[in-house]
CSV table of C-alpha atoms in Angstrom, one decimal:
chain,number,residue,atom,x,y,z
A,1,MET,CA,0.0,0.0,0.0
A,2,LYS,CA,2.7,2.4,1.0
A,3,CYS,CA,4.6,1.4,-2.1
A,4,LEU,CA,1.7,2.2,-4.3
A,5,LEU,CA,1.2,5.7,-2.7
A,6,ARG,CA,4.8,6.5,-3.5
A,7,SER,CA,4.6,5.7,-7.2
A,8,THR,CA,4.2,8.7,-9.5
A,9,ARG,CA,2.2,6.6,-12.0
A,10,PHE,CA,-0.5,5.9,-9.4
A,11,TRP,CA,-1.0,9.6,-8.7
A,12,VAL,CA,-1.0,10.5,-12.4
A,13,ILE,CA,-3.7,8.0,-13.1
A,14,CYS,CA,-5.7,9.2,-10.1
A,15,PHE,CA,-5.5,12.8,-11.3
A,16,LEU,CA,-6.5,11.9,-14.9
A,17,LEU,CA,-9.4,9.9,-13.5
A,18,LEU,CA,-10.5,12.9,-11.4
A,19,LEU,CA,-10.3,15.2,-14.5
A,20,LEU,CA,-12.3,12.8,-16.6
A,21,GLY,CA,-14.8,12.1,-13.8
A,22,SER,CA,-15.4,15.9,-13.3
A,23,ALA,CA,-15.8,16.4,-17.0
A,24,ALA,CA,-18.2,13.5,-17.2
A,25,VAL,CA,-20.3,14.9,-14.4
A,26,LEU,CA,-20.4,18.3,-16.1
A,27,ILE,CA,-21.5,16.8,-19.4
A,28,PHE,CA,-24.1,14.6,-17.7
A,29,MET,CA,-25.4,17.6,-15.7
A,30,GLN,CA,-25.7,19.6,-19.0
A,31,SER,CA,-28.0,17.0,-20.5
A,32,SER,CA,-30.3,16.8,-17.5
A,33,SER,CA,-30.4,20.4,-16.5
A,34,LYS,CA,-33.5,21.7,-18.3
A,35,GLY,CA,-35.8,23.7,-16.1
A,36,THR,CA,-37.8,26.9,-16.0
A,37,VAL,CA,-38.3,27.9,-12.4
A,38,ALA,CA,-35.8,30.3,-11.0
A,39,VAL,CA,-35.4,30.1,-7.3
A,40,ILE,CA,-33.7,33.0,-5.5
A,41,THR,CA,-32.3,32.1,-2.1
A,42,GLN,CA,-30.7,34.4,0.4
A,43,ASP,CA,-28.9,33.2,3.5
A,44,GLY,CA,-30.5,29.8,3.1
A,45,LYS,CA,-34.0,31.1,2.9
A,46,GLU,CA,-36.0,31.1,-0.3
A,47,ILE,CA,-37.2,34.6,-1.0
A,48,GLU,CA,-38.6,34.4,-4.6
A,49,ARG,CA,-39.7,31.8,-7.1
A,50,VAL,CA,-40.3,32.8,-10.7
A,51,ASP,CA,-41.5,30.8,-13.6
A,52,LEU,CA,-39.2,32.1,-16.4
A,53,ASP,CA,-41.4,30.6,-19.1
A,54,SER,CA,-44.3,32.9,-18.2
A,55,VAL,CA,-42.2,36.0,-18.1
A,56,GLU,CA,-43.0,38.2,-21.1
A,57,GLU,CA,-41.6,41.6,-20.3
A,58,PRO,CA,-38.2,41.7,-18.8
A,59,TYR,CA,-38.0,43.3,-15.3
A,60,THR,CA,-35.5,43.8,-12.6
A,61,MET,CA,-35.6,43.1,-8.9
A,62,CYS,CA,-33.4,44.3,-6.1
A,63,VAL,CA,-32.4,42.1,-3.3
A,64,ASP,CA,-30.8,43.7,-0.2
A,65,SER,CA,-28.6,41.7,2.1
A,66,ASP,CA,-28.0,42.0,5.8
A,67,ASN,CA,-24.6,43.5,5.4
A,68,GLY,CA,-25.9,46.5,3.5
A,69,GLY,CA,-25.1,45.0,0.1
A,70,TYR,CA,-27.4,44.5,-2.8
A,71,ASN,CA,-27.9,42.6,-6.0
A,72,ILE,CA,-30.0,43.7,-9.0
A,73,ILE,CA,-31.5,40.7,-10.8
A,74,LEU,CA,-32.7,40.9,-14.4
A,75,ILE,CA,-35.6,38.5,-15.1
A,76,GLU,CA,-36.3,37.7,-18.7
A,77,HIS,CA,-38.1,35.1,-20.7
A,78,GLN,CA,-36.3,31.8,-20.0
A,79,ARG,CA,-33.2,33.6,-18.7
A,80,ILE,CA,-32.1,35.2,-15.5
A,81,SER,CA,-29.0,37.2,-14.6
A,82,VAL,CA,-27.5,39.5,-12.0
A,83,ILE,CA,-26.7,42.9,-13.7
A,84,GLU,CA,-25.5,44.9,-10.7
A,85,ALA,CA,-24.0,44.0,-7.4
A,86,SER,CA,-22.4,45.8,-4.4
A,87,CYS,CA,-19.7,43.2,-4.0
A,88,PRO,CA,-16.1,44.0,-5.1
A,89,ASP,CA,-15.5,40.9,-7.2
A,90,HIS,CA,-18.6,40.9,-9.4
A,91,VAL,CA,-18.3,37.2,-10.1
A,92,CYS,CA,-22.1,36.9,-10.2
A,93,VAL,CA,-22.4,39.7,-12.8
A,94,GLU,CA,-19.7,38.3,-15.0
A,95,GLN,CA,-21.4,34.9,-15.0
A,96,GLY,CA,-24.0,36.5,-17.3
A,97,LYS,CA,-27.4,35.0,-18.1
A,98,ILE,CA,-28.3,31.5,-17.0
A,99,SER,CA,-31.0,29.4,-18.4
A,100,ASN,CA,-30.3,25.9,-16.9
A,101,SER,CA,-29.5,24.4,-13.6
A,102,LEU,CA,-25.9,23.6,-14.6
A,103,THR,CA,-24.3,26.4,-12.7
A,104,PRO,CA,-26.3,28.4,-10.2
A,105,ILE,CA,-25.4,32.1,-9.9
A,106,VAL,CA,-23.8,32.5,-6.5
A,107,CYS,CA,-22.9,35.8,-4.8
A,108,LEU,CA,-20.7,34.8,-1.8
A,109,PRO,CA,-20.4,38.2,-0.2
A,110,ASN,CA,-24.2,38.8,-0.2
A,111,LYS,CA,-25.1,35.1,0.4
A,112,LEU,CA,-27.3,35.0,-2.7
A,113,ILE,CA,-28.0,32.0,-4.8
A,114,ILE,CA,-30.1,31.8,-8.0
A,115,GLN,CA,-30.9,28.3,-9.1
A,116,ILE,CA,-33.1,27.1,-11.9
A,117,GLU,CA,-35.3,24.1,-11.1
A,118,ARG,CA,-37.7,22.0,-13.1
A,119,ALA,CA,-41.3,22.9,-12.6
A,120,ASP,CA,-43.1,20.3,-10.4
A,121,ASN,CA,-45.7,19.4,-13.0
A,122,GLU,CA,-43.1,19.0,-15.8
A,123,LEU,CA,-42.0,15.5,-16.4
A,124,PRO,CA,-38.5,14.9,-17.7
A,125,LEU,CA,-39.8,13.2,-20.8
A,126,ASP,CA,-42.0,16.1,-21.7
A,127,ALA,CA,-39.1,18.4,-21.8
A,128,GLU,CA,-37.3,16.2,-24.2
A,129,VAL,CA,-40.3,15.9,-26.6
A,130,LYS,CA,-40.8,19.7,-26.7
B,1,MET,CA,13.3,30.6,17.5
B,2,ASN,CA,16.6,32.1,16.6
B,3,ALA,CA,17.1,35.2,14.4
B,4,LYS,CA,18.1,33.2,11.3
B,5,LYS,CA,14.9,31.1,11.3
B,6,LEU,CA,12.7,34.1,12.2
B,7,THR,CA,14.2,35.9,9.2
B,8,LYS,CA,13.6,33.0,6.9
B,9,LEU,CA,10.0,32.6,8.0
B,10,ALA,CA,9.4,36.3,7.6
B,11,MET,CA,11.0,36.3,4.1
B,12,LEU,CA,8.9,33.4,2.9
B,13,THR,CA,5.7,35.0,4.3
B,14,THR,CA,6.5,38.3,2.6
B,15,LEU,CA,7.2,36.5,-0.7
B,16,ALA,CA,3.9,34.6,-0.4
B,17,LEU,CA,2.1,37.9,0.3
B,18,ILE,CA,3.7,39.6,-2.7
B,19,ILE,CA,2.8,36.7,-5.0
B,20,PHE,CA,-0.8,36.7,-3.5
B,21,ALA,CA,-1.1,40.5,-4.1
B,22,VAL,CA,0.2,40.3,-7.7
B,23,GLU,CA,-2.0,37.4,-8.5
B,24,ALA,CA,-5.1,39.2,-7.3
B,25,GLN,CA,-4.5,41.7,-10.2
B,26,ILE,CA,-4.5,39.0,-12.8
B,27,PRO,CA,-8.0,38.7,-14.3
B,28,ILE,CA,-9.4,35.2,-14.6
B,29,PRO,CA,-11.6,34.6,-17.6
B,30,ILE,CA,-13.7,31.9,-15.9
B,31,PRO,CA,-16.6,33.3,-13.9
B,32,ILE,CA,-16.6,30.6,-11.2
B,33,PRO,CA,-16.0,31.7,-7.6
B,34,GLY,CA,-12.9,30.1,-6.2
B,35,VAL,CA,-11.1,29.5,-9.5
B,36,LYS,CA,-7.6,31.1,-9.4
B,37,LEU,CA,-4.0,30.2,-10.1
B,38,GLY,CA,-3.0,29.8,-6.5
B,39,LEU,CA,0.6,30.9,-7.1
B,40,ALA,CA,1.2,31.6,-3.4
B,41,ASN,CA,0.9,27.8,-3.0
B,42,VAL,CA,4.4,27.6,-4.4
B,43,ILE,CA,5.7,29.0,-1.1
B,44,THR,CA,3.4,26.7,1.0
B,45,VAL,CA,4.6,23.6,-0.9
B,46,TYR,CA,8.3,24.7,-0.7
B,47,ALA,CA,7.9,25.2,3.1
B,48,ALA,CA,6.2,21.9,3.6
B,49,PHE,CA,9.0,20.0,1.9
B,50,THR,CA,12.0,21.8,3.3
B,51,MET,CA,11.0,23.0,6.8
B,52,LYS,CA,9.3,21.7,9.9
B,53,PRO,CA,5.5,21.2,9.6
B,54,ARG,CA,5.0,23.8,12.4
B,55,ASP,CA,6.9,26.4,10.4
B,56,ALA,CA,5.0,25.7,7.2
B,57,ILE,CA,1.7,26.1,9.0
B,58,LEU,CA,2.9,29.4,10.5
B,59,ILE,CA,3.8,30.8,7.2
B,60,LEU,CA,0.5,29.8,5.6
B,61,LEU,CA,-1.6,31.2,8.5
B,62,CYS,CA,0.3,34.5,8.5
B,63,ARG,CA,-0.1,34.8,4.7
B,64,ILE,CA,-3.9,34.1,4.8
B,65,VAL,CA,-4.7,36.5,7.7
B,66,LEU,CA,-2.5,39.3,6.4
B,67,GLY,CA,-3.5,38.7,2.8
B,68,SER,CA,-7.2,39.0,3.5
B,69,MET,CA,-6.5,42.1,5.6
B,70,PHE,CA,-4.6,43.8,2.8
B,71,SER,CA,-7.3,42.9,0.2
B,72,GLY,CA,-9.9,44.3,2.6
B,73,ASN,CA,-12.2,41.3,2.1
B,74,VAL,CA,-13.0,39.8,5.5
B,75,MET,CA,-15.5,37.3,4.0
B,76,SER,CA,-12.7,35.8,2.0
B,77,LEU,CA,-10.8,35.0,5.2
B,78,MET,CA,-13.2,32.2,6.1
B,79,TYR,CA,-12.9,30.6,2.7
B,80,SER,CA,-9.2,31.0,2.6
B,81,LEU,CA,-8.8,29.5,6.1
B,82,GLY,CA,-11.1,26.6,5.4
B,83,GLY,CA,-9.3,25.8,2.2
B,84,GLY,CA,-5.8,26.6,3.6
B,85,ILE,CA,-6.1,24.4,6.6
B,86,LEU,CA,-7.2,21.3,4.6
B,87,CYS,CA,-4.6,22.1,2.0
B,88,ILE,CA,-1.6,22.4,4.4
B,89,ALA,CA,-2.7,19.2,6.3
B,90,VAL,CA,-2.8,17.2,3.0
B,91,THR,CA,0.4,18.7,1.7
B,92,LEU,CA,2.3,17.9,4.9
B,93,LEU,CA,1.0,14.4,4.9
B,94,MET,CA,2.1,14.0,1.2
B,95,ALA,CA,5.5,15.5,2.0
B,96,LYS,CA,6.1,12.7,4.5
B,97,LEU,CA,5.4,10.1,1.8
B,98,LEU,CA,6.9,11.5,-1.4
B,99,SER,CA,10.4,12.2,-2.7
B,100,GLN,CA,11.9,15.4,-3.9
B,101,ASN,CA,11.0,14.5,-7.5
B,102,GLN,CA,7.3,14.2,-6.7
B,103,ILE,CA,6.7,17.5,-5.0
B,104,TRP,CA,4.2,18.5,-7.7
B,105,ILE,CA,1.9,15.6,-6.6
B,106,ALA,CA,1.7,17.0,-3.1
B,107,SER,CA,0.8,20.4,-4.7
B,108,VAL,CA,-2.0,18.9,-6.8
B,109,MET,CA,-3.4,17.1,-3.7
B,110,GLY,CA,-3.1,20.4,-1.7
B,111,ALA,CA,-5.0,22.3,-4.5
B,112,ILE,CA,-7.7,19.7,-4.6
B,113,PHE,CA,-8.3,19.8,-0.9
B,114,HIS,CA,-8.0,23.6,-0.8
B,115,ASN,CA,-11.0,23.8,-3.2
B,116,VAL,CA,-12.9,21.1,-1.4
B,117,GLY,CA,-12.4,23.0,1.9
B,118,GLN,CA,-13.7,26.2,0.3
B,119,ILE,CA,-16.8,24.4,-0.9
B,120,ILE,CA,-17.4,23.0,2.6
B,121,VAL,CA,-17.1,26.5,4.1
B,122,ALA,CA,-19.4,27.9,1.3
B,123,VAL,CA,-22.1,25.2,2.1
B,124,PHE,CA,-22.1,26.4,5.7
B,125,VAL,CA,-21.9,30.1,5.0
B,126,MET,CA,-24.6,30.1,2.3
B,127,GLY,CA,-26.8,27.5,4.2
B,128,SER,CA,-27.3,25.7,0.9
B,129,ILE,CA,-25.8,22.7,-0.9
B,130,ALA,CA,-26.3,24.4,-4.3
B,131,VAL,CA,-22.7,25.5,-4.3
B,132,ILE,CA,-21.6,21.9,-4.7
B,133,ALA,CA,-22.5,22.4,-8.4
B,134,TYR,CA,-19.2,24.2,-8.6
B,135,LEU,CA,-17.1,21.3,-7.3
B,136,PRO,CA,-16.4,19.7,-10.8
B,137,TYR,CA,-15.1,23.0,-12.1
B,138,LEU,CA,-13.0,23.6,-9.1
B,139,LEU,CA,-11.6,20.0,-9.2
B,140,ILE,CA,-10.6,20.4,-12.8
B,141,SER,CA,-9.0,23.8,-12.1
B,142,ALA,CA,-7.2,22.4,-9.0
B,143,VAL,CA,-5.5,19.6,-11.0
B,144,ILE,CA,-4.3,22.0,-13.7
B,145,THR,CA,-3.2,24.9,-11.5
B,146,GLY,CA,-1.9,22.5,-8.8
B,147,THR,CA,0.4,20.8,-11.4
B,148,LEU,CA,1.7,24.1,-12.6
B,149,THR,CA,2.4,25.6,-9.2
B,150,GLY,CA,3.7,22.2,-8.0
B,151,LEU,CA,6.3,22.0,-10.8
B,152,THR,CA,7.3,25.6,-10.0
B,153,ALA,CA,7.7,24.6,-6.3
B,154,GLN,CA,9.8,21.6,-7.3
B,155,ALA,CA,12.1,23.7,-9.4
B,156,VAL,CA,12.4,26.2,-6.6
B,157,THR,CA,13.2,23.5,-4.0
B,158,LYS,CA,16.0,22.1,-6.2
B,159,HIS,CA,17.6,25.4,-6.9
B,160,MET,CA,17.4,26.5,-3.3
B,161,LYS,CA,19.2,23.3,-2.3
B,162,LYS,CA,22.0,24.0,-4.8
B,163,ILE,CA,22.3,27.7,-3.7
B,164,SER,CA,22.4,26.8,0.0
B,165,LYS,CA,25.1,24.2,-0.7
B,166,ASP,CA,27.2,26.8,-2.6
B,167,ILE,CA,26.9,29.2,0.4
B,168,GLU,CA,28.0,26.7,2.9
């Protein structure tokens, strides 16, 4: 066992497997990530749930956080994004518009998460047929 | 702790801080929180392989605390600490196991666990497991950046050995 842990080849194989595994998970998630309901969570509490399919006119929403910060969220037909934020890094703004559950928008400083979920009445097969 | 050792620790901490500050100015084209080059890890890995575990931990903790104070981002302190503590623990363990030609392996493992640590902290801070969706991205980035910083640390360790031999 100790011998195996000392061999370079063992670790190279481990790292390659990890790379492939992560890539596989991402690809798998991509194919099963259709959804239309945007769930906005702050500090672990759900504050808003929007069905993006039924949005016709784009509108914005401001979410204030406990620490005095804010995020301005743009809600559009089938897409959602953060267009302005008080945080210094602006990772959430740079992430742009999301339309699937692959990568939720996360604002770490303001503890804000925007996730897209499948509507409860929507069966996975229906989404494929559409 | 004698003056020579204190100087060496201070020098390495300063170096790590400079690398950390310069790196913060490099824009990253990937909009995933937590993805970065982690160049300061070169110092951590070097210290883990050439100094006592206690000294390596000291350098890392000083760098993290001072680094987050300089960047003015107190929130990042928790993430850095969570990632950093897991990272140094794994790196030190690997340093016991590996030879001087396998330093990069310890660096990759350190990077992987650094990112896992950050995700764990994020799960607690955000009160949601949604952030785990970032784990695959962070693992891929850890293997790539860990290898690069690890090879750098390996080269540094070799050269430092040569230099200190010449001096003596």
